Amino acid sequence: GAVVSQHPSWVICKSGTSVKIECRSLDFQATTMFWYRQFPKQSLMLMATSNEGSKATYEQGVEKDKFLINHASLTLSTLTVTSAHPEDSSFYICSARVAGWETQYFGPGTRLLVL
Amino acid sequence: SQQGEEDPQALSIQEGENATMNCSYKTSINNLQWYRQNSGRGLVHLILIRSNEREKHSGRLRVTLDTSKKSSSLLITASRAADTASYFCATDRGTGNQFYFGTGTSLTVIP
């Protein structure tokens, strides 16, 4: 149980385009979903916290107009990287949590390469 | 990192040896969790220790927590080649459910 999927698993795009990444909780309804970014050989940096039906809360230094988050249902959150640039190339990981659970469950990640 | 540091940054040991990784954090916490990440993959939850606990065991894993020093350690006993991965601690401050990750330790177990 507690499986989280991400789609796509990898994406290559041209600079200036927008890319959408989906995060789904497959066998539970997630009260909260989180988005992280991880650069090579570095740790996970929390980007934003997303609660179903409300606006996402962004961590300091993360541009909300650059990284659009939509949490339309209890099983789906999307991250859209708008006008992507090469410096946005990274590994993006989502996680999901149910209120009262102590643990977050992580998706397999999406590798984004912007050319 | 957003929360703290881990050391060592990299650790290389022979199969069968024990591996110890340390995590220090900055703020008070609700609990601390350890995760493993194989190269380029998602995270796998290993063990959770609550702020009122000092030590916890799970199979070959032993975790300690010292809230006065704001530090935790993860011990993997009798290591195996399959334990080769990056290990991260994550702290839950108890507000908003966010996790903040340490810098991670890259463990290599040589067969």
mmCIF file of C-alpha atoms in Angstrom:
data_model
loop_
_atom_site.group_PDB
_atom_site.id
_atom_site.type_symbol
_atom_site.label_atom_id
_atom_site.label_comp_id
_atom_site.label_asym_id
_atom_site.label_seq_id
_atom_site.Cartn_x
_atom_site.Cartn_y
_atom_site.Cartn_z
ATOM 1 C CA GLY A 1 0.000 0.000 0.000
ATOM 2 C CA ALA A 2 0.827 3.733 0.005
ATOM 3 C CA VAL A 3 2.113 3.938 -3.563
ATOM 4 C CA VAL A 4 2.849 7.234 -5.242
ATOM 5 C CA SER A 5 3.453 7.522 -8.961
ATOM 6 C CA GLN A 6 4.884 10.287 -11.091
ATOM 7 C CA HIS A 7 4.540 10.932 -14.763
ATOM 8 C CA PRO A 8 6.546 11.339 -16.833
ATOM 9 C CA SER A 9 9.628 9.642 -15.412
ATOM 10 C CA TRP A 10 11.850 11.765 -17.597
ATOM 11 C CA VAL A 11 11.353 14.635 -19.996
ATOM 12 C CA ILE A 12 13.554 16.606 -22.347
ATOM 13 C CA CYS A 13 12.335 19.949 -23.557
ATOM 14 C CA LYS A 14 13.531 23.076 -25.289
ATOM 15 C CA SER A 15 14.264 26.228 -23.376
ATOM 16 C CA GLY A 16 11.194 28.429 -23.081
ATOM 17 C CA THR A 17 8.624 25.653 -23.074
ATOM 18 C CA SER A 18 6.472 24.618 -20.141
ATOM 19 C CA VAL A 19 6.514 21.167 -18.645
ATOM 20 C CA LYS A 20 3.857 19.527 -16.501
ATOM 21 C CA ILE A 21 4.649 16.749 -14.024
ATOM 22 C CA GLU A 22 1.905 14.692 -12.405
ATOM 23 C CA CYS A 23 1.992 13.109 -8.975
ATOM 24 C CA ARG A 24 -0.655 10.573 -8.013
ATOM 25 C CA SER A 25 -1.396 8.656 -4.853
ATOM 26 C CA LEU A 26 -2.605 5.318 -6.158
ATOM 27 C CA ASP A 27 -4.137 3.591 -3.186
ATOM 28 C CA PHE A 28 -4.855 6.336 -0.689
ATOM 29 C CA GLN A 29 -6.225 9.842 -0.586
ATOM 30 C CA ALA A 30 -3.496 12.341 0.182
ATOM 31 C CA THR A 31 -4.400 15.295 2.332
ATOM 32 C CA THR A 32 -1.118 16.944 1.486
ATOM 33 C CA MET A 33 1.384 16.599 -1.320
ATOM 34 C CA PHE A 34 4.888 17.983 -1.404
ATOM 35 C CA TRP A 35 7.246 18.841 -4.223
ATOM 36 C CA TYR A 36 11.010 18.579 -3.929
ATOM 37 C CA ARG A 37 13.894 19.324 -6.250
ATOM 38 C CA GLN A 38 17.185 17.486 -6.175
ATOM 39 C CA PHE A 39 20.314 18.489 -8.049
ATOM 40 C CA PRO A 40 22.973 15.855 -8.786
ATOM 41 C CA LYS A 41 24.707 14.539 -5.685
ATOM 42 C CA GLN A 42 22.741 16.919 -3.499
ATOM 43 C CA SER A 43 19.917 16.626 -1.021
ATOM 44 C CA LEU A 44 16.217 17.102 -1.560
ATOM 45 C CA MET A 45 15.064 20.676 -1.272
ATOM 46 C CA LEU A 46 11.425 21.225 -0.389
ATOM 47 C CA MET A 47 9.849 23.520 -2.939
ATOM 48 C CA ALA A 48 6.226 23.693 -1.902
ATOM 49 C CA THR A 49 3.449 22.154 0.134
ATOM 50 C CA SER A 50 0.129 21.561 -1.529
ATOM 51 C CA ASN A 51 -3.190 20.876 0.166
ATOM 52 C CA GLU A 52 -6.153 19.709 -1.869
ATOM 53 C CA GLY A 53 -8.378 22.562 -2.910
ATOM 54 C CA SER A 54 -6.175 25.359 -1.617
ATOM 55 C CA LYS A 55 -3.220 27.351 -2.845
ATOM 56 C CA ALA A 56 0.219 25.857 -2.458
ATOM 57 C CA THR A 57 2.636 27.192 0.115
ATOM 58 C CA TYR A 58 6.075 27.847 -1.350
ATOM 59 C CA GLU A 59 9.385 27.708 0.459
ATOM 60 C CA GLN A 60 11.489 30.823 0.607
ATOM 61 C CA GLY A 61 13.313 31.454 -2.640
ATOM 62 C CA VAL A 62 10.986 29.345 -4.808
ATOM 63 C CA GLU A 63 9.192 31.379 -7.473
ATOM 64 C CA LYS A 64 5.498 30.559 -7.387
ATOM 65 C CA ASP A 65 4.945 31.975 -10.872
ATOM 66 C CA LYS A 66 7.703 29.781 -12.198
ATOM 67 C CA PHE A 67 6.593 26.573 -10.532
ATOM 68 C CA LEU A 68 2.824 26.318 -10.708
ATOM 69 C CA ILE A 69 1.233 23.748 -8.462
ATOM 70 C CA ASN A 70 -2.304 22.490 -8.742
ATOM 71 C CA HIS A 71 -3.802 20.028 -6.288
ATOM 72 C CA ALA A 72 -7.169 19.420 -7.858
ATOM 73 C CA SER A 73 -8.079 16.223 -6.051
ATOM 74 C CA LEU A 74 -7.027 14.064 -3.131
ATOM 75 C CA THR A 75 -5.075 11.804 -5.463
ATOM 76 C CA LEU A 76 -3.496 14.204 -7.954
ATOM 77 C CA SER A 77 -1.118 17.137 -7.786
ATOM 78 C CA THR A 78 0.636 18.697 -10.745
ATOM 79 C CA LEU A 79 3.772 20.789 -10.977
ATOM 80 C CA THR A 80 4.197 22.940 -14.067
ATOM 81 C CA VAL A 81 7.606 24.397 -14.756
ATOM 82 C CA THR A 82 6.812 27.447 -16.845
ATOM 83 C CA SER A 83 9.204 28.829 -19.453
ATOM 84 C CA ALA A 84 11.801 26.276 -18.494
ATOM 85 C CA HIS A 85 15.477 27.143 -18.752
ATOM 86 C CA PRO A 86 18.568 24.932 -18.550
ATOM 87 C CA GLU A 87 19.058 25.845 -14.891
ATOM 88 C CA ASP A 88 15.686 24.230 -14.162
ATOM 89 C CA SER A 89 17.121 20.877 -15.189
ATOM 90 C CA SER A 90 16.842 18.719 -12.122
ATOM 91 C CA PHE A 91 15.223 15.695 -10.519
ATOM 92 C CA TYR A 92 11.761 16.555 -9.247
ATOM 93 C CA ILE A 93 10.218 14.312 -6.586
ATOM 94 C CA CYS A 94 6.774 14.458 -5.068
ATOM 95 C CA SER A 95 5.507 12.929 -1.876
ATOM 96 C CA ALA A 96 2.104 12.427 -0.347
ATOM 97 C CA ARG A 97 0.797 12.250 3.156
ATOM 98 C CA VAL A 98 -2.488 11.659 4.926
ATOM 99 C CA ALA A 99 -3.386 13.784 7.931
ATOM 100 C CA GLY A 100 -2.296 11.926 11.020
ATOM 101 C CA TRP A 101 0.289 9.799 9.235
ATOM 102 C CA GLU A 102 3.828 10.367 10.400
ATOM 103 C CA THR A 103 5.437 9.312 7.142
ATOM 104 C CA GLN A 104 5.438 10.738 3.654
ATOM 105 C CA TYR A 105 5.436 8.379 0.693
ATOM 106 C CA PHE A 106 7.589 9.381 -2.220
ATOM 107 C CA GLY A 107 7.136 9.055 -5.929
ATOM 108 C CA PRO A 108 9.923 7.675 -8.135
ATOM 109 C CA GLY A 109 10.873 11.127 -9.404
ATOM 110 C CA THR A 110 10.906 12.918 -12.741
ATOM 111 C CA ARG A 111 14.136 13.861 -14.413
ATOM 112 C CA LEU A 112 13.863 17.098 -16.371
ATOM 113 C CA LEU A 113 16.459 18.163 -18.904
ATOM 114 C CA VAL A 114 16.033 21.558 -20.515
ATOM 115 C CA LEU A 115 18.116 22.117 -23.623
ATOM 116 C CA SER B 1 20.532 22.101 3.330
ATOM 117 C CA GLN B 2 17.223 23.365 4.589
ATOM 118 C CA GLN B 3 17.570 21.549 7.870
ATOM 119 C CA GLY B 4 20.950 20.149 8.650
ATOM 120 C CA GLU B 5 24.061 18.295 7.867
ATOM 121 C CA GLU B 6 25.014 14.678 7.594
ATOM 122 C CA ASP B 7 28.401 13.155 7.924
ATOM 123 C CA PRO B 8 30.297 11.630 6.489
ATOM 124 C CA GLN B 9 29.366 12.830 3.009
ATOM 125 C CA ALA B 10 30.689 9.576 1.607
ATOM 126 C CA LEU B 11 31.502 6.255 3.201
ATOM 127 C CA SER B 12 33.075 3.190 1.656
ATOM 128 C CA ILE B 13 33.229 -0.091 3.551
ATOM 129 C CA GLN B 14 33.691 -3.790 2.967
ATOM 130 C CA GLU B 15 30.720 -6.113 2.932
ATOM 131 C CA GLY B 16 30.022 -7.394 6.414
ATOM 132 C CA GLU B 17 31.274 -4.283 8.179
ATOM 133 C CA ASN B 18 29.033 -1.853 10.016
ATOM 134 C CA ALA B 19 28.209 1.581 8.619
ATOM 135 C CA THR B 20 27.420 4.581 10.795
ATOM 136 C CA MET B 21 25.977 7.825 9.516
ATOM 137 C CA ASN B 22 25.271 10.934 11.536
ATOM 138 C CA CYS B 23 22.703 13.657 11.107
ATOM 139 C CA SER B 24 22.536 17.015 12.819
ATOM 140 C CA TYR B 25 19.579 19.351 12.604
ATOM 141 C CA LYS B 26 18.775 22.911 13.529
ATOM 142 C CA THR B 27 15.331 23.212 15.070
ATOM 143 C CA SER B 28 13.142 21.305 17.483
ATOM 144 C CA ILE B 29 11.409 18.353 15.888
ATOM 145 C CA ASN B 30 8.392 16.113 16.199
ATOM 146 C CA ASN B 31 10.198 13.122 14.752
ATOM 147 C CA LEU B 32 13.139 12.219 12.561
ATOM 148 C CA GLN B 33 13.080 9.717 9.733
ATOM 149 C CA TRP B 34 15.737 8.011 7.666
ATOM 150 C CA TYR B 35 15.342 7.326 3.975
ATOM 151 C CA ARG B 36 17.404 5.495 1.387
ATOM 152 C CA GLN B 37 17.764 6.552 -2.227
ATOM 153 C CA ASN B 38 19.262 4.372 -4.883
ATOM 154 C CA SER B 39 20.935 6.288 -7.690
ATOM 155 C CA GLY B 40 18.423 8.320 -9.666
ATOM 156 C CA ARG B 41 15.430 6.786 -7.931
ATOM 157 C CA GLY B 42 12.820 7.765 -5.388
ATOM 158 C CA LEU B 43 13.117 7.491 -1.647
ATOM 159 C CA VAL B 44 12.427 4.449 0.477
ATOM 160 C CA HIS B 45 11.410 4.936 4.081
ATOM 161 C CA LEU B 46 13.658 3.067 6.513
ATOM 162 C CA ILE B 47 12.808 4.023 10.066
ATOM 163 C CA LEU B 48 11.128 6.707 12.159
ATOM 164 C CA ILE B 49 12.141 7.833 15.627
ATOM 165 C CA ARG B 50 9.984 10.183 17.661
ATOM 166 C CA SER B 51 11.323 13.065 19.694
ATOM 167 C CA ASN B 52 10.608 11.256 22.971
ATOM 168 C CA GLU B 53 12.522 8.148 21.882
ATOM 169 C CA ARG B 54 16.250 7.636 22.195
ATOM 170 C CA GLU B 55 16.867 4.461 20.260
ATOM 171 C CA LYS B 56 15.034 2.277 17.800
ATOM 172 C CA HIS B 57 15.809 -0.928 15.953
ATOM 173 C CA SER B 58 14.514 -2.423 12.757
ATOM 174 C CA GLY B 59 16.271 -5.505 11.410
ATOM 175 C CA ARG B 60 19.884 -4.518 10.713
ATOM 176 C CA LEU B 61 19.136 -0.856 11.369
ATOM 177 C CA ARG B 62 19.669 0.974 14.617
ATOM 178 C CA VAL B 63 18.785 4.623 15.026
ATOM 179 C CA THR B 64 19.578 6.880 17.939
ATOM 180 C CA LEU B 65 18.303 10.352 18.668
ATOM 181 C CA ASP B 66 19.770 12.957 21.008
ATOM 182 C CA THR B 67 17.445 15.933 21.071
ATOM 183 C CA SER B 68 19.733 17.884 23.420
ATOM 184 C CA LYS B 69 22.463 17.759 20.781
ATOM 185 C CA LYS B 70 20.013 17.876 17.887
ATOM 186 C CA SER B 71 21.597 14.842 16.328
ATOM 187 C CA SER B 72 20.775 11.343 15.179
ATOM 188 C CA SER B 73 22.766 8.397 13.954
ATOM 189 C CA LEU B 74 21.926 5.474 11.701
ATOM 190 C CA LEU B 75 23.849 2.236 12.101
ATOM 191 C CA ILE B 76 23.614 -0.486 9.481
ATOM 192 C CA THR B 77 25.085 -3.719 10.751
ATOM 193 C CA ALA B 78 26.555 -6.518 8.651
ATOM 194 C CA SER B 79 26.373 -4.419 5.502
ATOM 195 C CA ARG B 80 25.639 -5.926 2.110
ATOM 196 C CA ALA B 81 26.449 -4.761 -1.397
ATOM 197 C CA ALA B 82 22.726 -4.066 -1.839
ATOM 198 C CA ASP B 83 22.959 -1.431 0.903
ATOM 199 C CA THR B 84 24.919 0.770 -1.499
ATOM 200 C CA ALA B 85 22.825 3.941 -1.765
ATOM 201 C CA SER B 86 22.486 7.468 -0.443
ATOM 202 C CA TYR B 87 20.972 7.838 3.002
ATOM 203 C CA PHE B 88 19.113 10.931 4.146
ATOM 204 C CA CYS B 89 17.657 12.014 7.430
ATOM 205 C CA ALA B 90 14.491 14.066 7.348
ATOM 206 C CA THR B 91 13.044 16.053 10.198
ATOM 207 C CA ASP B 92 9.402 16.717 10.841
ATOM 208 C CA ARG B 93 8.972 19.875 12.873
ATOM 209 C CA GLY B 94 5.349 19.071 13.505
ATOM 210 C CA THR B 95 3.973 22.182 11.816
ATOM 211 C CA GLY B 96 2.529 21.907 8.326
ATOM 212 C CA ASN B 97 3.774 18.327 7.926
ATOM 213 C CA GLN B 98 6.851 19.386 5.957
ATOM 214 C CA PHE B 99 10.032 17.330 5.939
ATOM 215 C CA TYR B 100 13.432 18.923 5.753
ATOM 216 C CA PHE B 101 16.275 16.772 4.546
ATOM 217 C CA GLY B 102 19.884 16.594 5.580
ATOM 218 C CA THR B 103 22.711 16.666 3.075
ATOM 219 C CA GLY B 104 22.921 12.889 2.819
ATOM 220 C CA THR B 105 25.592 10.223 3.078
ATOM 221 C CA SER B 106 26.638 8.218 0.051
ATOM 222 C CA LEU B 107 27.384 4.670 1.161
ATOM 223 C CA THR B 108 29.330 2.214 -0.962
ATOM 224 C CA VAL B 109 29.567 -1.375 0.208
ATOM 225 C CA ILE B 110 32.318 -3.280 -1.555
ATOM 226 C CA PRO B 111 31.600 -6.982 -2.126
#
